Backbone as ProteinMPNN parsed JSONL, in Angstrom:
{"seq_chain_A": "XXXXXXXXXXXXXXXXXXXXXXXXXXXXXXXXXXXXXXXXXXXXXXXXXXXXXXXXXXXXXXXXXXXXXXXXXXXXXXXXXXXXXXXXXXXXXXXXXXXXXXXXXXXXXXXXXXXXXXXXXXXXXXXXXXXX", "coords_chain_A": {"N_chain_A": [[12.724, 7.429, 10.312], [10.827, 7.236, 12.875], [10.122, 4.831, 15.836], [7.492, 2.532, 15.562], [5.494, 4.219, 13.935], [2.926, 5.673, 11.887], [2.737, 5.415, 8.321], [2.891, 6.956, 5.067], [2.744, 5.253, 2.344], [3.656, 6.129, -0.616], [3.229, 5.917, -4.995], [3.024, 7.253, -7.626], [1.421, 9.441, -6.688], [2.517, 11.875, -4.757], [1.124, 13.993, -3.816], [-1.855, 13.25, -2.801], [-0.934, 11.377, -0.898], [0.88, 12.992, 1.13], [-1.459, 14.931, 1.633], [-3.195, 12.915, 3.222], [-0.768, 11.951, 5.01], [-0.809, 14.032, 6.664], [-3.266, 14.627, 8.047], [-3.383, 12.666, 9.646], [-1.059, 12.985, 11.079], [1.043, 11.547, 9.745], [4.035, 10.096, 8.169], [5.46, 10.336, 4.966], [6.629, 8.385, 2.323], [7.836, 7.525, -0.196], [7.598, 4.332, -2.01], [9.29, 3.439, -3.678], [11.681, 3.856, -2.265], [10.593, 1.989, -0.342], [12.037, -0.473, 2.829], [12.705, -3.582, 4.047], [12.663, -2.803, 6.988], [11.516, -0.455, 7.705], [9.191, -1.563, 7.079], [8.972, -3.452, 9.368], [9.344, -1.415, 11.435], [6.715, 0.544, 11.329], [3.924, 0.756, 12.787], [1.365, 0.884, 11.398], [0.554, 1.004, 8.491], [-0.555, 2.975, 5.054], [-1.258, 2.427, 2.186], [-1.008, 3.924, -0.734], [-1.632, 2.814, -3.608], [-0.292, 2.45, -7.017], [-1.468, 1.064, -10.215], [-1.716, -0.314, -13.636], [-3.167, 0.145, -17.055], [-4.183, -2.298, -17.313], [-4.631, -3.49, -14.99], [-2.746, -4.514, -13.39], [-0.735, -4.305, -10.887], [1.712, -2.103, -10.46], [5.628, -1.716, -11.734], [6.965, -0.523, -9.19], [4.968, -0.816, -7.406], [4.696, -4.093, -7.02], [7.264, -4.786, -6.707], [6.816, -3.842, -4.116], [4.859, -5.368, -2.826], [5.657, -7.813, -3.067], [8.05, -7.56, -1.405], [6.349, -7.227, 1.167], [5.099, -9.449, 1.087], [6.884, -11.091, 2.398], [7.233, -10.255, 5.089], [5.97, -11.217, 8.459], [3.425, -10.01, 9.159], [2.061, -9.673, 11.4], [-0.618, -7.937, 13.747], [-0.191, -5.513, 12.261], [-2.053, -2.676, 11.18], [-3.249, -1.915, 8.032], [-4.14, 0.345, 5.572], [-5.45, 1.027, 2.506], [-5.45, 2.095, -0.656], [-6.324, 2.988, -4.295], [-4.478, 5.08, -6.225], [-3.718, 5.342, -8.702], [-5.006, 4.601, -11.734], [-7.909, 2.825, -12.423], [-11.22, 0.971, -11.543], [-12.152, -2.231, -11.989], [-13.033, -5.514, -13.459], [-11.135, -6.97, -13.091], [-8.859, -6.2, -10.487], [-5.887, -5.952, -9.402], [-5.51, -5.085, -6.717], [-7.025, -6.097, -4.9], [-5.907, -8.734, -4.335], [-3.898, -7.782, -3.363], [-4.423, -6.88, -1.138], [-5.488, -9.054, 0.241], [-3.499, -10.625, 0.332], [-2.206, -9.511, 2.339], [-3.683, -9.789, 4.253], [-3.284, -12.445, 4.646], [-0.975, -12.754, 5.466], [-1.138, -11.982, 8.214], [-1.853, -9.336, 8.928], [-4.346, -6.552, 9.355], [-6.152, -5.268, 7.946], [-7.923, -2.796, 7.101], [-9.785, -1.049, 5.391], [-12.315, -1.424, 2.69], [-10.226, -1.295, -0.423], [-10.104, 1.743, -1.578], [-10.748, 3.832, -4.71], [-8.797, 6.647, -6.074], [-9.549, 7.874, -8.495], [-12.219, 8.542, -8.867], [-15.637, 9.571, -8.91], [-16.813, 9.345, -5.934], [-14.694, 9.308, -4.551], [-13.344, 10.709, -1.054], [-11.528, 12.454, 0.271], [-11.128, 13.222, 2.889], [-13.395, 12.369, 4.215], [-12.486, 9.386, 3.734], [-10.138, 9.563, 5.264], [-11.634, 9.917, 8.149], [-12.542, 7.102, 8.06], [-11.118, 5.514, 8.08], [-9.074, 6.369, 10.133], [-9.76, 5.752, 12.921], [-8.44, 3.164, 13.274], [-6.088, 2.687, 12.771]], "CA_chain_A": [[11.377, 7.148, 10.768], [10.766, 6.929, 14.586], [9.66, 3.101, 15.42], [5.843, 2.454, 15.97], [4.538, 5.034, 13.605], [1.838, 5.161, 10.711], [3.547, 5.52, 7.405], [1.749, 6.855, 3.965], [3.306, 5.082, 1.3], [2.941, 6.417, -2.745], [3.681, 6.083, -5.755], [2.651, 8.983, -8.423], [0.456, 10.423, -5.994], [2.401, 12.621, -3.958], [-0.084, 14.937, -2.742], [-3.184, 12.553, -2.105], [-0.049, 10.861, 0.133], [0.647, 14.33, 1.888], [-2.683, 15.357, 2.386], [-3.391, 12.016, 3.958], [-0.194, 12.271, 6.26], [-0.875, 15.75, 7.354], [-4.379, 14.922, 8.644], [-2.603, 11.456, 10.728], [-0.134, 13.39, 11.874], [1.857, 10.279, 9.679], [5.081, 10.314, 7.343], [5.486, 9.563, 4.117], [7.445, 7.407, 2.099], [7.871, 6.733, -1.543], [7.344, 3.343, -2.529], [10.606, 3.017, -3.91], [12.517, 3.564, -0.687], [10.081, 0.483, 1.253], [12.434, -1.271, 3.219], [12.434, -4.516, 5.146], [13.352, -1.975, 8.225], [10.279, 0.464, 7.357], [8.09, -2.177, 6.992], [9.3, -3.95, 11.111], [9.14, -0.29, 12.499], [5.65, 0.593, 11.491], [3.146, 0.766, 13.269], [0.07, 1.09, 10.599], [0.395, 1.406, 6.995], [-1.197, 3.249, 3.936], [-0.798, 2.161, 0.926], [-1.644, 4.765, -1.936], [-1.38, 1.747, -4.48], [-0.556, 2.528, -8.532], [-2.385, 0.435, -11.433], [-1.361, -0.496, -14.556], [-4.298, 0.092, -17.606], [-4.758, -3.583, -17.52], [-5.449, -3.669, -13.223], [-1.954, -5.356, -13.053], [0.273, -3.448, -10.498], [3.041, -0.938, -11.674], [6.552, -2.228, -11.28], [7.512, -0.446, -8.3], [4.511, -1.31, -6.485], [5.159, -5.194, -7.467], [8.346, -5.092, -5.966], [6.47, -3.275, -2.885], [4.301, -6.648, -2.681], [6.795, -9.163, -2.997], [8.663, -7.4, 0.176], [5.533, -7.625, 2.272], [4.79, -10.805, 1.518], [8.242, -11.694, 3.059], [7.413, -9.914, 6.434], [5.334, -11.125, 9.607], [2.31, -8.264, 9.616], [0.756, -9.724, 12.285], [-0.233, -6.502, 14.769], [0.04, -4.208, 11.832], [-3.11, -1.926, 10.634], [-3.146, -1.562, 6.551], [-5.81, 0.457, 4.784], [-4.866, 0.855, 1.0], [-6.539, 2.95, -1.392], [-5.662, 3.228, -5.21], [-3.845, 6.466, -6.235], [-3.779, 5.51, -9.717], [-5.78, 3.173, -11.98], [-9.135, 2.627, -11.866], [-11.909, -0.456, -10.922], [-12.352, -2.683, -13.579], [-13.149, -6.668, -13.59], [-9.356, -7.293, -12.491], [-7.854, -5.069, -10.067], [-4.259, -6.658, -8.48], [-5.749, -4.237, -5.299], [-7.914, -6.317, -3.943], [-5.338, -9.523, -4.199], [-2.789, -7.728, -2.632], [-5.189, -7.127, 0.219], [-5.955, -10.522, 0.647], [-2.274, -11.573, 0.706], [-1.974, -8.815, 3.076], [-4.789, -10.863, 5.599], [-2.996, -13.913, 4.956], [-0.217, -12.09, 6.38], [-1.48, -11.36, 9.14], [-2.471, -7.442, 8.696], [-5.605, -5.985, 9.819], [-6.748, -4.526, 6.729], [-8.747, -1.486, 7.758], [-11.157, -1.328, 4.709], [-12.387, -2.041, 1.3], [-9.922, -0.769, -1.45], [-10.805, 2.484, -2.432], [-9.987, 4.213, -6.138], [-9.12, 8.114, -6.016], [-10.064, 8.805, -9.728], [-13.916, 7.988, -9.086], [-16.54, 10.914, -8.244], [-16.769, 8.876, -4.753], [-13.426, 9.234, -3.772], [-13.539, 12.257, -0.566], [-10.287, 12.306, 1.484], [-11.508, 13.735, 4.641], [-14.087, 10.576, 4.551], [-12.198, 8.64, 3.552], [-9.433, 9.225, 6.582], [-12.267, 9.574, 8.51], [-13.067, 5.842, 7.865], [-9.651, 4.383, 8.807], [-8.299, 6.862, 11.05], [-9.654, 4.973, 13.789], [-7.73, 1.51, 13.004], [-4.83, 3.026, 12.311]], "C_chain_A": [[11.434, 6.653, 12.211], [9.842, 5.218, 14.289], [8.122, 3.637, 16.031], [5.118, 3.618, 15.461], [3.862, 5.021, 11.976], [2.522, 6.004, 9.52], [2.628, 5.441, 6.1], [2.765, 6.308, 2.781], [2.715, 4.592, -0.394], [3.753, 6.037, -3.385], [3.997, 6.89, -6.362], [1.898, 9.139, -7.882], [1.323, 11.241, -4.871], [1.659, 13.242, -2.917], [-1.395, 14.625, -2.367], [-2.132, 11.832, -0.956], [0.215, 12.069, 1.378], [-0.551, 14.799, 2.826], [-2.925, 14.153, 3.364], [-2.398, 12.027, 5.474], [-0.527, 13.194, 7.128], [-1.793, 15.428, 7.979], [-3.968, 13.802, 9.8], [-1.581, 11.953, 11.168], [0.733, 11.946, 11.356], [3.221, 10.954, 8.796], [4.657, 9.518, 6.142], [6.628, 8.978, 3.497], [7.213, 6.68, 0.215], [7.617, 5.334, -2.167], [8.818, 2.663, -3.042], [11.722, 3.099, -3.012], [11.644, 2.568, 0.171], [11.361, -0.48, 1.474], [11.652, -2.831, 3.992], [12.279, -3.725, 6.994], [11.926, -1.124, 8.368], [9.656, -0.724, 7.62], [8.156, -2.655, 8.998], [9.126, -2.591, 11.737], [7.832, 0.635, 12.146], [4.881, 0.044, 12.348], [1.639, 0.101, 12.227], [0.63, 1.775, 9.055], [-0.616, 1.789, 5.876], [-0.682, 3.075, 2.91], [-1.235, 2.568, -0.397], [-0.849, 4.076, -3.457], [-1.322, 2.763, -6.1], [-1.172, 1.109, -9.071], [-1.672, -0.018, -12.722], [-2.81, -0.278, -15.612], [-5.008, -1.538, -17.278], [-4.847, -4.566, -16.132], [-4.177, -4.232, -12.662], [-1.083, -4.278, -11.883], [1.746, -2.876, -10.955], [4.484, -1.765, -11.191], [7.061, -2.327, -9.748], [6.374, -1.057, -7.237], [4.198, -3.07, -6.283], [6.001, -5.847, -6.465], [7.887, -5.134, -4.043], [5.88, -5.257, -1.95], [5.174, -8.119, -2.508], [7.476, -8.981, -1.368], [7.743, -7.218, 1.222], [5.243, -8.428, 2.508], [5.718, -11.646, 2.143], [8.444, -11.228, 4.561], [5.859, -10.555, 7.209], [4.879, -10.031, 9.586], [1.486, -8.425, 10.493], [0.734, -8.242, 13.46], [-0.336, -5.341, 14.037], [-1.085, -3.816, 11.514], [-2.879, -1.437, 8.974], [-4.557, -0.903, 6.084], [-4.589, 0.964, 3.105], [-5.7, 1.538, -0.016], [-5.236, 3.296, -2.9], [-5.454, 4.902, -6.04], [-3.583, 6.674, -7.945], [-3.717, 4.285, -10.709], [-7.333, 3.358, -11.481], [-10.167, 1.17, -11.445], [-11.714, -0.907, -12.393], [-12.534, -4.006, -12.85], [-12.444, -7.239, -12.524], [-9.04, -6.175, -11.999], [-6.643, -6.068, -8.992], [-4.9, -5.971, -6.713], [-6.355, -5.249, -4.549], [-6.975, -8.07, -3.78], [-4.556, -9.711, -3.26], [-3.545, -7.592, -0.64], [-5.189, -8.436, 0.84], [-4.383, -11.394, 0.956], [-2.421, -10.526, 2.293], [-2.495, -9.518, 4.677], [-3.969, -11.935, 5.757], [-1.508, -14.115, 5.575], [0.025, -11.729, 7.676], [-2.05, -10.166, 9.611], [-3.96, -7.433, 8.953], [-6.076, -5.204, 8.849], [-7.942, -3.63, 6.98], [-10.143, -1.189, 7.356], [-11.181, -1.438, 3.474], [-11.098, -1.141, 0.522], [-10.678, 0.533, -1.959], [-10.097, 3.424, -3.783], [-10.253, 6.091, -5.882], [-9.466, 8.64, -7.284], [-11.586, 8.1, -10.043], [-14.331, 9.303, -8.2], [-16.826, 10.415, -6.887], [-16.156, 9.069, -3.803], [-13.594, 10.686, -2.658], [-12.344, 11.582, 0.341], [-10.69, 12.095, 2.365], [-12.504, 12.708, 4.929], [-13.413, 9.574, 4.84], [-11.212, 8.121, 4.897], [-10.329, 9.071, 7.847], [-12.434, 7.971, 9.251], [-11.923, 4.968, 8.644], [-8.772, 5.035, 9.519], [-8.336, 6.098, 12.353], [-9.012, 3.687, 14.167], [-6.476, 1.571, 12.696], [-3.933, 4.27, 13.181]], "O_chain_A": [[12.113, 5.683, 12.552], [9.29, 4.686, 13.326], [7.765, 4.639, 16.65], [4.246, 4.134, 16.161], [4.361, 4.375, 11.054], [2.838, 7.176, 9.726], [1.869, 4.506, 5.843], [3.593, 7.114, 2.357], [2.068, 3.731, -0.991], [4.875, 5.746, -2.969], [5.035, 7.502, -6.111], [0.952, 8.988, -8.655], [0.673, 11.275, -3.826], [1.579, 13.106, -1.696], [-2.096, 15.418, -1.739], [-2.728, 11.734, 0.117], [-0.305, 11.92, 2.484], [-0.666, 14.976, 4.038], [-2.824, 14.517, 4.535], [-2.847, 12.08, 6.619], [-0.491, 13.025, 8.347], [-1.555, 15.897, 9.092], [-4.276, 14.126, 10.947], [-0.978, 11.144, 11.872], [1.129, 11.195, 12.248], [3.398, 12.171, 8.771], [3.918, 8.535, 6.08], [7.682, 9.046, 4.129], [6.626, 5.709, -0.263], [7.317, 5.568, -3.338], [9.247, 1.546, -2.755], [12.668, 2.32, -3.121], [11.98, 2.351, 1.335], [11.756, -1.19, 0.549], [10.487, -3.04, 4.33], [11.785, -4.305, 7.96], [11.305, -1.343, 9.408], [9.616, -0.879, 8.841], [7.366, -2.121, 9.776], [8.629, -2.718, 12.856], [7.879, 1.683, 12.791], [5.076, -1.115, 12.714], [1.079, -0.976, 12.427], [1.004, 2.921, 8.805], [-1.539, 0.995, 5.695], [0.415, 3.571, 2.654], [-1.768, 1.763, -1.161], [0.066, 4.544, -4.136], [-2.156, 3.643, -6.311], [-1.31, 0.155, -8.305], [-0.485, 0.034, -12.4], [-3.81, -0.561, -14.952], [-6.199, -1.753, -17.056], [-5.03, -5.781, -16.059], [-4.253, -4.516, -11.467], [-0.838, -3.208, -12.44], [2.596, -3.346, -11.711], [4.355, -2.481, -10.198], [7.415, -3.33, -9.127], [6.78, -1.73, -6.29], [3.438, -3.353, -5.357], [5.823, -6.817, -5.729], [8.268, -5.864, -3.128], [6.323, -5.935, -1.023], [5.082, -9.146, -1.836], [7.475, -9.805, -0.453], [8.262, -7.028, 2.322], [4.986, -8.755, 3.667], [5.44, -12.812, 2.424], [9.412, -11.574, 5.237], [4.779, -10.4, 6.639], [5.537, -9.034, 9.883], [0.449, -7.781, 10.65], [1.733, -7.661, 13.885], [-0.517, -4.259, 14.594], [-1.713, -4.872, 11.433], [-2.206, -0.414, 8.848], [-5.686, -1.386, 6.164], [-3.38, 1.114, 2.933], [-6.901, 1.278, 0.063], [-4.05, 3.621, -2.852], [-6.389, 5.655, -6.31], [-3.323, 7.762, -8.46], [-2.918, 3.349, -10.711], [-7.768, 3.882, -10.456], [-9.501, 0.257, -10.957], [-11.346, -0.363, -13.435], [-12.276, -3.95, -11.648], [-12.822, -7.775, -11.482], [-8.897, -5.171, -12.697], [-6.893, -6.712, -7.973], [-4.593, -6.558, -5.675], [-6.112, -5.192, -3.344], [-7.544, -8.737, -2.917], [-4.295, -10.685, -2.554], [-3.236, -8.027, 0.47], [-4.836, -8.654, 1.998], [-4.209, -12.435, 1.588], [-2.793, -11.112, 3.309], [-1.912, -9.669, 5.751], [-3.847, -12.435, 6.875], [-0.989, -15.143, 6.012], [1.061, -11.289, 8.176], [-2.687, -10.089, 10.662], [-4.652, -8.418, 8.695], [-6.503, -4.148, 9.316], [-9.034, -4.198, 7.004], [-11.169, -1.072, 8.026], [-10.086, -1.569, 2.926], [-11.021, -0.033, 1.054], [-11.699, 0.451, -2.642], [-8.888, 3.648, -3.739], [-11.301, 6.686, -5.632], [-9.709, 9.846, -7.323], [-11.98, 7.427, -10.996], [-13.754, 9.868, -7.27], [-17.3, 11.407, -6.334], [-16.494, 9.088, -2.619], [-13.93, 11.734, -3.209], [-12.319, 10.493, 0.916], [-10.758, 10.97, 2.86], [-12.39, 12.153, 6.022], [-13.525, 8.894, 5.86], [-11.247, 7.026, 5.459], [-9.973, 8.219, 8.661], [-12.451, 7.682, 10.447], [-11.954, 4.08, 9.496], [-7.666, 4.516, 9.675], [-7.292, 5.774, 12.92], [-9.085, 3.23, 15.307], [-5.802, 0.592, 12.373], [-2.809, 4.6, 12.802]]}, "name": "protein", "num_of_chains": 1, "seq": "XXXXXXXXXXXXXXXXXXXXXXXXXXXXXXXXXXXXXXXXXXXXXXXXXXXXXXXXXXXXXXXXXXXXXXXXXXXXXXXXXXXXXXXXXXXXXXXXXXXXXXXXXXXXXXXXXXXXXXXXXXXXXXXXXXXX"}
C-alpha cells in the first residue's frame, strides 16, 4: 500500500468493497490483514463493517476495533457503512464510530446499512467522496 492513500476495508462483502474502491480510485483490504502499519499509512478509511444477529460486531471486526483504538487517528477521514447486519435497537456501528471521534477521526457520516432498500452506492460514495 503506497503511504497517504484511502483504503476500503471488508469483511464478507467483497464486492460492495470493490465497487466502492473502483469509484475512489482506493485499495482494498480485508479486515483480517489490518495492520498497525495500514492503519499509520492511510490516508482515509472505509470501513465496510460486519454485524453479528444480535448488533454485536463479528470477531474479526472486534479485533479490527481494538487495533484502532490503539492508534492516534487524528488527521484521518473514516466513513463506515455496514456490509452485513442490519439496524436494530443495538448496533456496535454506531459505538465504534464514536470511539473512532474520540480518537480523533473525522468521521465522514452517519453509519449506513447495505441490506436496507435505502442503501445506493453511487450516493452513497457520492456523500463521502468529498471527505475522503
Amino acid at each position: 500500500m503506497r503511504k497517504e492513500s484511502i483504503i476500503v476495508i471488508y469483511g464478507s462483502n467483497q464486492d460492495t468493497a470493490e465497487e466502492i474502491a473502483d469509484k475512489l480510485g482506493a485499495e482494498t483490504l480485508s479486515v483480517e490483514h489490518l495492520s498497525h502499519r495500514t492503519i499509520e499509512n492511510s490516508r482515509s478509511m472505509i470501513l465496510g463493517v460486519d454485524l453479528q444477529l444480535d448488533g454485536q460486531l463479528t470477531p474479526s471486526w472486534q479485533y479490527a476495533h481494538q487495533l484502532l483504538q490503539q492508534e492516534d487517528l487524528n488527521g484521518k477521514a473514516i466513513a463506515m457503512y455496514v456490509a452485513l447486519g442490519t439496524r436494530q435497537e443495538y448496533s456496535a456501528a454506531e459505538d465504534f464510530c464514536k470511539m473512532l471521534k474520540e480518537h480523533g477521526a473525522h468521521v465522514v457520516s452517519n453509519v449506513q446499512y447495505v441490506a436496507t432498500p435505502q442503501w445506493n452506492t453511487d450516493y452513497w460514495i457520492s456523500m463521502v467522496s468529498p471527505s475522503v
